């Protein structure tokens, strides 16, 4: 079974702090994704990566950056956390090639105070 | 997550009945669709997918129907069980790139 793990289930940070969310997948997937999920808005894509050191902006990249130094790991960075970044953050991975099923991690609920 | 179910349309069904969850998608170029299930406190989990060259696809207790004319997708769950209680999302993929657009979801509540 594919396993996608996220470093924290719950995180509380203060406004202005730099925040790192880590995601690791164990199935050698080429693609990795970061979404945020807010009530009534569904999942919105922040960034994705289709290879090591490669990244593409999603629909809401402002205020975020990402890092992919190794194939299995994809990090989401909030350079200076703000209260409007309080959300559920979901990481996913998928095989390369044609679009296919994405496997999701359990999510990190981030609260910025 | 825990708050995902707030502000969502809710479908309540009796255990053992069939459920139909609907989704309207937005891009006529979308040619691949996925249904996900998200239980409270967990990430979305794949249920079934369908490509645009098909109208119907069946899995175990689930069927997805695709109507490209009206850009509509539905998920049918047969003999709904309490374990089916969750939020269900559809996702569309235009142009075969690895970028999906997700609906906001429907909460399914199964009454015992």
PDB file of C-alpha atoms in Angstrom:
ATOM      1  CA  UNK A   1       0.000   0.000   0.000  1.00  0.00           C
ATOM      2  CA  UNK A   2       1.108   3.525  -0.749  1.00  0.00           C
ATOM      3  CA  UNK A   3       1.818   5.482   2.337  1.00  0.00           C
ATOM      4  CA  UNK A   4       1.961   9.253   2.524  1.00  0.00           C
ATOM      5  CA  UNK A   5       2.939  10.631   5.893  1.00  0.00           C
ATOM      6  CA  UNK A   6       2.908  14.171   7.184  1.00  0.00           C
ATOM      7  CA  UNK A   7       5.141  15.348   9.988  1.00  0.00           C
ATOM      8  CA  UNK A   8       2.444  16.716  12.278  1.00  0.00           C
ATOM      9  CA  UNK A   9      -1.296  16.198  12.700  1.00  0.00           C
ATOM     10  CA  UNK A  10      -1.786  19.434  14.634  1.00  0.00           C
ATOM     11  CA  UNK A  11       0.370  22.529  14.722  1.00  0.00           C
ATOM     12  CA  UNK A  12      -0.071  25.888  16.432  1.00  0.00           C
ATOM     13  CA  UNK A  13       2.140  28.755  15.375  1.00  0.00           C
ATOM     14  CA  UNK A  14       2.280  32.479  15.958  1.00  0.00           C
ATOM     15  CA  UNK A  15       1.845  35.172  13.335  1.00  0.00           C
ATOM     16  CA  UNK A  16       5.143  35.908  11.607  1.00  0.00           C
ATOM     17  CA  UNK A  17       6.761  32.565  12.371  1.00  0.00           C
ATOM     18  CA  UNK A  18       8.344  30.481   9.635  1.00  0.00           C
ATOM     19  CA  UNK A  19       6.546  27.153   9.373  1.00  0.00           C
ATOM     20  CA  UNK A  20       7.713  23.916   7.774  1.00  0.00           C
ATOM     21  CA  UNK A  21       5.297  21.148   6.845  1.00  0.00           C
ATOM     22  CA  UNK A  22       6.931  17.915   5.784  1.00  0.00           C
ATOM     23  CA  UNK A  23       5.533  15.154   3.601  1.00  0.00           C
ATOM     24  CA  UNK A  24       7.082  11.793   2.785  1.00  0.00           C
ATOM     25  CA  UNK A  25       5.831   9.098   0.396  1.00  0.00           C
ATOM     26  CA  UNK A  26       7.196   5.581   0.145  1.00  0.00           C
ATOM     27  CA  UNK A  27       6.132   4.494  -3.347  1.00  0.00           C
ATOM     28  CA  UNK A  28       8.715   6.208  -5.517  1.00  0.00           C
ATOM     29  CA  UNK A  29       6.088   8.524  -7.000  1.00  0.00           C
ATOM     30  CA  UNK A  30       7.289  11.264  -9.322  1.00  0.00           C
ATOM     31  CA  UNK A  31       4.541  13.755  -8.515  1.00  0.00           C
ATOM     32  CA  UNK A  32       3.837  15.368  -5.174  1.00  0.00           C
ATOM     33  CA  UNK A  33       1.263  17.995  -4.244  1.00  0.00           C
ATOM     34  CA  UNK A  34       0.337  20.378  -1.464  1.00  0.00           C
ATOM     35  CA  UNK A  35      -3.296  21.417  -0.983  1.00  0.00           C
ATOM     36  CA  UNK A  36      -5.143  23.391   1.592  1.00  0.00           C
ATOM     37  CA  UNK A  37      -8.672  22.507   2.565  1.00  0.00           C
ATOM     38  CA  UNK A  38     -11.121  25.003   3.982  1.00  0.00           C
ATOM     39  CA  UNK A  39     -14.816  24.467   4.805  1.00  0.00           C
ATOM     40  CA  UNK A  40     -16.998  24.887   1.746  1.00  0.00           C
ATOM     41  CA  UNK A  41     -14.062  25.524  -0.586  1.00  0.00           C
ATOM     42  CA  UNK A  42     -12.838  22.027  -1.296  1.00  0.00           C
ATOM     43  CA  UNK A  43      -9.187  21.325  -1.924  1.00  0.00           C
ATOM     44  CA  UNK A  44      -7.116  24.066  -3.497  1.00  0.00           C
ATOM     45  CA  UNK A  45      -3.717  23.386  -4.988  1.00  0.00           C
ATOM     46  CA  UNK A  46      -0.842  25.390  -3.550  1.00  0.00           C
ATOM     47  CA  UNK A  47       2.178  23.867  -5.303  1.00  0.00           C
ATOM     48  CA  UNK A  48       3.131  20.642  -6.996  1.00  0.00           C
ATOM     49  CA  UNK A  49       6.327  18.978  -8.082  1.00  0.00           C
ATOM     50  CA  UNK A  50       6.842  16.460 -10.881  1.00  0.00           C
ATOM     51  CA  UNK A  51      10.481  15.733 -10.170  1.00  0.00           C
ATOM     52  CA  UNK A  52      13.266  16.418  -7.713  1.00  0.00           C
ATOM     53  CA  UNK A  53      14.076  20.128  -7.522  1.00  0.00           C
ATOM     54  CA  UNK A  54      11.173  20.901  -9.887  1.00  0.00           C
ATOM     55  CA  UNK A  55       8.114  22.831  -8.741  1.00  0.00           C
ATOM     56  CA  UNK A  56       5.060  24.446 -10.263  1.00  0.00           C
ATOM     57  CA  UNK A  57       2.686  26.960  -8.776  1.00  0.00           C
ATOM     58  CA  UNK A  58      -0.837  25.847  -8.176  1.00  0.00           C
ATOM     59  CA  UNK A  59      -3.860  28.064  -7.805  1.00  0.00           C
ATOM     60  CA  UNK A  60      -2.969  29.746  -4.490  1.00  0.00           C
ATOM     61  CA  UNK A  61       0.838  29.908  -4.119  1.00  0.00           C
ATOM     62  CA  UNK A  62       1.020  33.335  -2.478  1.00  0.00           C
ATOM     63  CA  UNK A  63       2.628  33.210   0.945  1.00  0.00           C
ATOM     64  CA  UNK A  64       4.012  29.711   0.406  1.00  0.00           C
ATOM     65  CA  UNK A  65       7.124  28.110  -0.992  1.00  0.00           C
ATOM     66  CA  UNK A  66       8.161  24.485  -1.435  1.00  0.00           C
ATOM     67  CA  UNK A  67      11.252  22.364  -1.508  1.00  0.00           C
ATOM     68  CA  UNK A  68      11.913  18.978  -3.061  1.00  0.00           C
ATOM     69  CA  UNK A  69      15.481  17.874  -2.537  1.00  0.00           C
ATOM     70  CA  UNK A  70      14.723  14.154  -2.524  1.00  0.00           C
ATOM     71  CA  UNK A  71      12.142  12.229  -4.513  1.00  0.00           C
ATOM     72  CA  UNK A  72      10.282  10.964  -1.479  1.00  0.00           C
ATOM     73  CA  UNK A  73      10.048  14.255   0.409  1.00  0.00           C
ATOM     74  CA  UNK A  74       8.139  17.448  -0.364  1.00  0.00           C
ATOM     75  CA  UNK A  75       8.147  20.347   2.069  1.00  0.00           C
ATOM     76  CA  UNK A  76       5.749  23.260   2.291  1.00  0.00           C
ATOM     77  CA  UNK A  77       7.108  26.451   3.825  1.00  0.00           C
ATOM     78  CA  UNK A  78       5.133  29.357   5.158  1.00  0.00           C
ATOM     79  CA  UNK A  79       7.688  32.144   5.126  1.00  0.00           C
ATOM     80  CA  UNK A  80       5.807  34.340   7.585  1.00  0.00           C
ATOM     81  CA  UNK A  81       2.667  32.711   8.887  1.00  0.00           C
ATOM     82  CA  UNK A  82      -0.511  34.747   8.947  1.00  0.00           C
ATOM     83  CA  UNK A  83      -3.903  34.045  10.490  1.00  0.00           C
ATOM     84  CA  UNK A  84      -5.494  33.534   7.057  1.00  0.00           C
ATOM     85  CA  UNK A  85      -3.210  30.541   6.600  1.00  0.00           C
ATOM     86  CA  UNK A  86      -5.013  28.700   9.365  1.00  0.00           C
ATOM     87  CA  UNK A  87      -6.249  25.641   7.522  1.00  0.00           C
ATOM     88  CA  UNK A  88      -5.981  21.909   6.941  1.00  0.00           C
ATOM     89  CA  UNK A  89      -2.971  21.109   4.749  1.00  0.00           C
ATOM     90  CA  UNK A  90      -2.973  17.931   2.699  1.00  0.00           C
ATOM     91  CA  UNK A  91      -0.073  16.365   0.875  1.00  0.00           C
ATOM     92  CA  UNK A  92      -0.550  13.906  -1.983  1.00  0.00           C
ATOM     93  CA  UNK A  93       1.553  11.911  -4.401  1.00  0.00           C
ATOM     94  CA  UNK A  94       0.979  10.159  -7.720  1.00  0.00           C
ATOM     95  CA  UNK A  95       2.846   8.328 -10.436  1.00  0.00           C
ATOM     96  CA  UNK A  96       4.252  10.281 -13.345  1.00  0.00           C
ATOM     97  CA  UNK A  97       2.886  10.078 -16.847  1.00  0.00           C
ATOM     98  CA  UNK A  98      -0.813  10.319 -17.525  1.00  0.00           C
ATOM     99  CA  UNK A  99      -2.965  11.835 -14.824  1.00  0.00           C
ATOM    100  CA  UNK A 100      -3.927   9.269 -12.255  1.00  0.00           C
ATOM    101  CA  UNK A 101      -4.982   8.617  -8.730  1.00  0.00           C
ATOM    102  CA  UNK A 102      -3.471  10.813  -6.053  1.00  0.00           C
ATOM    103  CA  UNK A 103      -2.713   9.289  -2.664  1.00  0.00           C
ATOM    104  CA  UNK A 104      -3.237  11.594   0.267  1.00  0.00           C
ATOM    105  CA  UNK A 105      -1.647  11.921   3.654  1.00  0.00           C
ATOM    106  CA  UNK A 106      -3.740  12.360   6.827  1.00  0.00           C
ATOM    107  CA  UNK A 107      -3.402  16.138   6.835  1.00  0.00           C
ATOM    108  CA  UNK A 108      -1.919  18.746   9.149  1.00  0.00           C
ATOM    109  CA  UNK A 109      -4.294  21.104  10.898  1.00  0.00           C
ATOM    110  CA  UNK A 110      -2.389  24.364  11.250  1.00  0.00           C
ATOM    111  CA  UNK A 111      -3.617  27.145  13.503  1.00  0.00           C
ATOM    112  CA  UNK A 112      -1.907  30.525  13.326  1.00  0.00           C
ATOM    113  CA  UNK A 113      -2.626  32.800  16.272  1.00  0.00           C
TER     114      UNK A 113
ATOM    115  CA  UNK B   1     -10.464  17.082   8.508  1.00  0.00           C
ATOM    116  CA  UNK B   2     -12.904  17.602  11.306  1.00  0.00           C
ATOM    117  CA  UNK B   3     -14.347  20.813   9.958  1.00  0.00           C
ATOM    118  CA  UNK B   4     -14.603  19.651   6.356  1.00  0.00           C
ATOM    119  CA  UNK B   5     -18.232  18.680   6.796  1.00  0.00           C
ATOM    120  CA  UNK B   6     -19.376  22.125   7.844  1.00  0.00           C
ATOM    121  CA  UNK B   7     -21.338  24.208   5.312  1.00  0.00           C
ATOM    122  CA  UNK B   8     -21.640  21.262   2.927  1.00  0.00           C
ATOM    123  CA  UNK B   9     -24.775  19.870   1.316  1.00  0.00           C
ATOM    124  CA  UNK B  10     -25.795  16.798   3.255  1.00  0.00           C
ATOM    125  CA  UNK B  11     -27.421  13.612   2.053  1.00  0.00           C
ATOM    126  CA  UNK B  12     -29.052  11.493   4.731  1.00  0.00           C
ATOM    127  CA  UNK B  13     -29.950   7.902   3.912  1.00  0.00           C
ATOM    128  CA  UNK B  14     -31.121   4.868   5.807  1.00  0.00           C
ATOM    129  CA  UNK B  15     -28.721   1.983   6.189  1.00  0.00           C
ATOM    130  CA  UNK B  16     -29.299  -0.490   3.368  1.00  0.00           C
ATOM    131  CA  UNK B  17     -30.687   2.076   0.939  1.00  0.00           C
ATOM    132  CA  UNK B  18     -28.864   3.180  -2.189  1.00  0.00           C
ATOM    133  CA  UNK B  19     -27.181   6.583  -2.232  1.00  0.00           C
ATOM    134  CA  UNK B  20     -26.629   8.911  -5.169  1.00  0.00           C
ATOM    135  CA  UNK B  21     -24.173  11.769  -4.853  1.00  0.00           C
ATOM    136  CA  UNK B  22     -23.996  14.305  -7.652  1.00  0.00           C
ATOM    137  CA  UNK B  23     -21.288  16.554  -8.957  1.00  0.00           C
ATOM    138  CA  UNK B  24     -21.330  19.211 -11.651  1.00  0.00           C
ATOM    139  CA  UNK B  25     -17.954  19.834 -13.201  1.00  0.00           C
ATOM    140  CA  UNK B  26     -16.883  22.998 -14.896  1.00  0.00           C
ATOM    141  CA  UNK B  27     -14.436  22.303 -17.715  1.00  0.00           C
ATOM    142  CA  UNK B  28     -15.711  20.652 -20.880  1.00  0.00           C
ATOM    143  CA  UNK B  29     -12.108  19.679 -21.674  1.00  0.00           C
ATOM    144  CA  UNK B  30     -11.853  17.510 -18.556  1.00  0.00           C
ATOM    145  CA  UNK B  31     -11.317  13.918 -19.555  1.00  0.00           C
ATOM    146  CA  UNK B  32     -10.550  12.139 -16.310  1.00  0.00           C
ATOM    147  CA  UNK B  33     -12.560  12.144 -13.094  1.00  0.00           C
ATOM    148  CA  UNK B  34     -12.091  10.694  -9.638  1.00  0.00           C
ATOM    149  CA  UNK B  35     -14.370  10.259  -6.649  1.00  0.00           C
ATOM    150  CA  UNK B  36     -12.775  10.513  -3.224  1.00  0.00           C
ATOM    151  CA  UNK B  37     -14.107   9.707   0.216  1.00  0.00           C
ATOM    152  CA  UNK B  38     -12.916  11.631   3.257  1.00  0.00           C
ATOM    153  CA  UNK B  39     -13.700  10.394   6.722  1.00  0.00           C
ATOM    154  CA  UNK B  40     -13.444  12.679   9.703  1.00  0.00           C
ATOM    155  CA  UNK B  41      -9.823  13.293  10.662  1.00  0.00           C
ATOM    156  CA  UNK B  42      -8.391  11.555   7.597  1.00  0.00           C
ATOM    157  CA  UNK B  43      -7.112  12.475   4.174  1.00  0.00           C
ATOM    158  CA  UNK B  44      -9.190  11.795   1.037  1.00  0.00           C
ATOM    159  CA  UNK B  45      -9.240   8.196  -0.118  1.00  0.00           C
ATOM    160  CA  UNK B  46      -9.694   7.058  -3.736  1.00  0.00           C
ATOM    161  CA  UNK B  47     -12.993   5.324  -4.497  1.00  0.00           C
ATOM    162  CA  UNK B  48     -13.327   5.054  -8.249  1.00  0.00           C
ATOM    163  CA  UNK B  49     -12.300   6.842 -11.427  1.00  0.00           C
ATOM    164  CA  UNK B  50     -13.612   7.202 -14.958  1.00  0.00           C
ATOM    165  CA  UNK B  51     -12.232   8.528 -18.222  1.00  0.00           C
ATOM    166  CA  UNK B  52     -14.261  10.548 -20.675  1.00  0.00           C
ATOM    167  CA  UNK B  53     -14.459   7.747 -23.228  1.00  0.00           C
ATOM    168  CA  UNK B  54     -16.771   5.902 -20.821  1.00  0.00           C
ATOM    169  CA  UNK B  55     -20.269   6.652 -19.532  1.00  0.00           C
ATOM    170  CA  UNK B  56     -20.291   4.233 -16.650  1.00  0.00           C
ATOM    171  CA  UNK B  57     -17.872   2.335 -14.497  1.00  0.00           C
ATOM    172  CA  UNK B  58     -18.583  -0.076 -11.699  1.00  0.00           C
ATOM    173  CA  UNK B  59     -16.602  -1.020  -8.656  1.00  0.00           C
ATOM    174  CA  UNK B  60     -17.436  -2.882  -5.508  1.00  0.00           C
ATOM    175  CA  UNK B  61     -20.812  -1.473  -4.405  1.00  0.00           C
ATOM    176  CA  UNK B  62     -20.077   1.767  -6.257  1.00  0.00           C
ATOM    177  CA  UNK B  63     -20.928   2.986  -9.746  1.00  0.00           C
ATOM    178  CA  UNK B  64     -19.855   6.223 -11.370  1.00  0.00           C
ATOM    179  CA  UNK B  65     -21.913   7.728 -14.187  1.00  0.00           C
ATOM    180  CA  UNK B  66     -20.611  10.424 -16.492  1.00  0.00           C
ATOM    181  CA  UNK B  67     -22.808  12.667 -18.605  1.00  0.00           C
ATOM    182  CA  UNK B  68     -20.524  14.830 -20.714  1.00  0.00           C
ATOM    183  CA  UNK B  69     -23.397  16.630 -22.407  1.00  0.00           C
ATOM    184  CA  UNK B  70     -24.425  18.351 -19.184  1.00  0.00           C
ATOM    185  CA  UNK B  71     -21.041  18.052 -17.429  1.00  0.00           C
ATOM    186  CA  UNK B  72     -22.424  15.916 -14.651  1.00  0.00           C
ATOM    187  CA  UNK B  73     -20.943  13.122 -12.624  1.00  0.00           C
ATOM    188  CA  UNK B  74     -22.681  10.912 -10.102  1.00  0.00           C
ATOM    189  CA  UNK B  75     -21.594   8.318  -7.574  1.00  0.00           C
ATOM    190  CA  UNK B  76     -24.000   5.574  -6.678  1.00  0.00           C
ATOM    191  CA  UNK B  77     -23.414   3.532  -3.548  1.00  0.00           C
ATOM    192  CA  UNK B  78     -25.426   0.347  -3.229  1.00  0.00           C
ATOM    193  CA  UNK B  79     -26.681  -0.926   0.133  1.00  0.00           C
ATOM    194  CA  UNK B  80     -25.222   2.004   2.032  1.00  0.00           C
ATOM    195  CA  UNK B  81     -23.551   1.130   5.322  1.00  0.00           C
ATOM    196  CA  UNK B  82     -22.689   3.230   8.393  1.00  0.00           C
ATOM    197  CA  UNK B  83     -19.034   3.020   7.364  1.00  0.00           C
ATOM    198  CA  UNK B  84     -19.936   4.956   4.211  1.00  0.00           C
ATOM    199  CA  UNK B  85     -20.640   8.066   6.283  1.00  0.00           C
ATOM    200  CA  UNK B  86     -18.089  10.619   5.080  1.00  0.00           C
ATOM    201  CA  UNK B  87     -17.607  13.602   2.803  1.00  0.00           C
ATOM    202  CA  UNK B  88     -17.427  12.707  -0.883  1.00  0.00           C
ATOM    203  CA  UNK B  89     -15.542  14.810  -3.456  1.00  0.00           C
ATOM    204  CA  UNK B  90     -15.382  14.648  -7.183  1.00  0.00           C
ATOM    205  CA  UNK B  91     -12.225  15.800  -8.940  1.00  0.00           C
ATOM    206  CA  UNK B  92     -11.797  16.660 -12.618  1.00  0.00           C
ATOM    207  CA  UNK B  93      -8.621  16.671 -14.667  1.00  0.00           C
ATOM    208  CA  UNK B  94      -8.434  18.657 -17.890  1.00  0.00           C
ATOM    209  CA  UNK B  95      -5.799  18.022 -20.537  1.00  0.00           C
ATOM    210  CA  UNK B  96      -4.312  14.994 -18.757  1.00  0.00           C
ATOM    211  CA  UNK B  97      -1.884  17.084 -16.777  1.00  0.00           C
ATOM    212  CA  UNK B  98      -1.407  16.128 -13.161  1.00  0.00           C
ATOM    213  CA  UNK B  99      -3.573  18.917 -11.895  1.00  0.00           C
ATOM    214  CA  UNK B 100      -7.012  18.230 -10.531  1.00  0.00           C
ATOM    215  CA  UNK B 101      -9.849  20.541  -9.602  1.00  0.00           C
ATOM    216  CA  UNK B 102     -11.917  19.418  -6.659  1.00  0.00           C
ATOM    217  CA  UNK B 103     -15.549  20.013  -5.873  1.00  0.00           C
ATOM    218  CA  UNK B 104     -16.448  21.245  -2.408  1.00  0.00           C
ATOM    219  CA  UNK B 105     -18.001  17.929  -1.455  1.00  0.00           C
ATOM    220  CA  UNK B 106     -21.196  16.331  -0.178  1.00  0.00           C
ATOM    221  CA  UNK B 107     -21.586  14.940   3.283  1.00  0.00           C
ATOM    222  CA  UNK B 108     -23.225  11.517   3.412  1.00  0.00           C
ATOM    223  CA  UNK B 109     -24.920  10.647   6.674  1.00  0.00           C
ATOM    224  CA  UNK B 110     -26.052   7.034   7.039  1.00  0.00           C
ATOM    225  CA  UNK B 111     -28.696   6.430   9.674  1.00  0.00           C
ATOM    226  CA  UNK B 112     -28.708   2.989  11.312  1.00  0.00           C
TER     227      UNK B 112
END
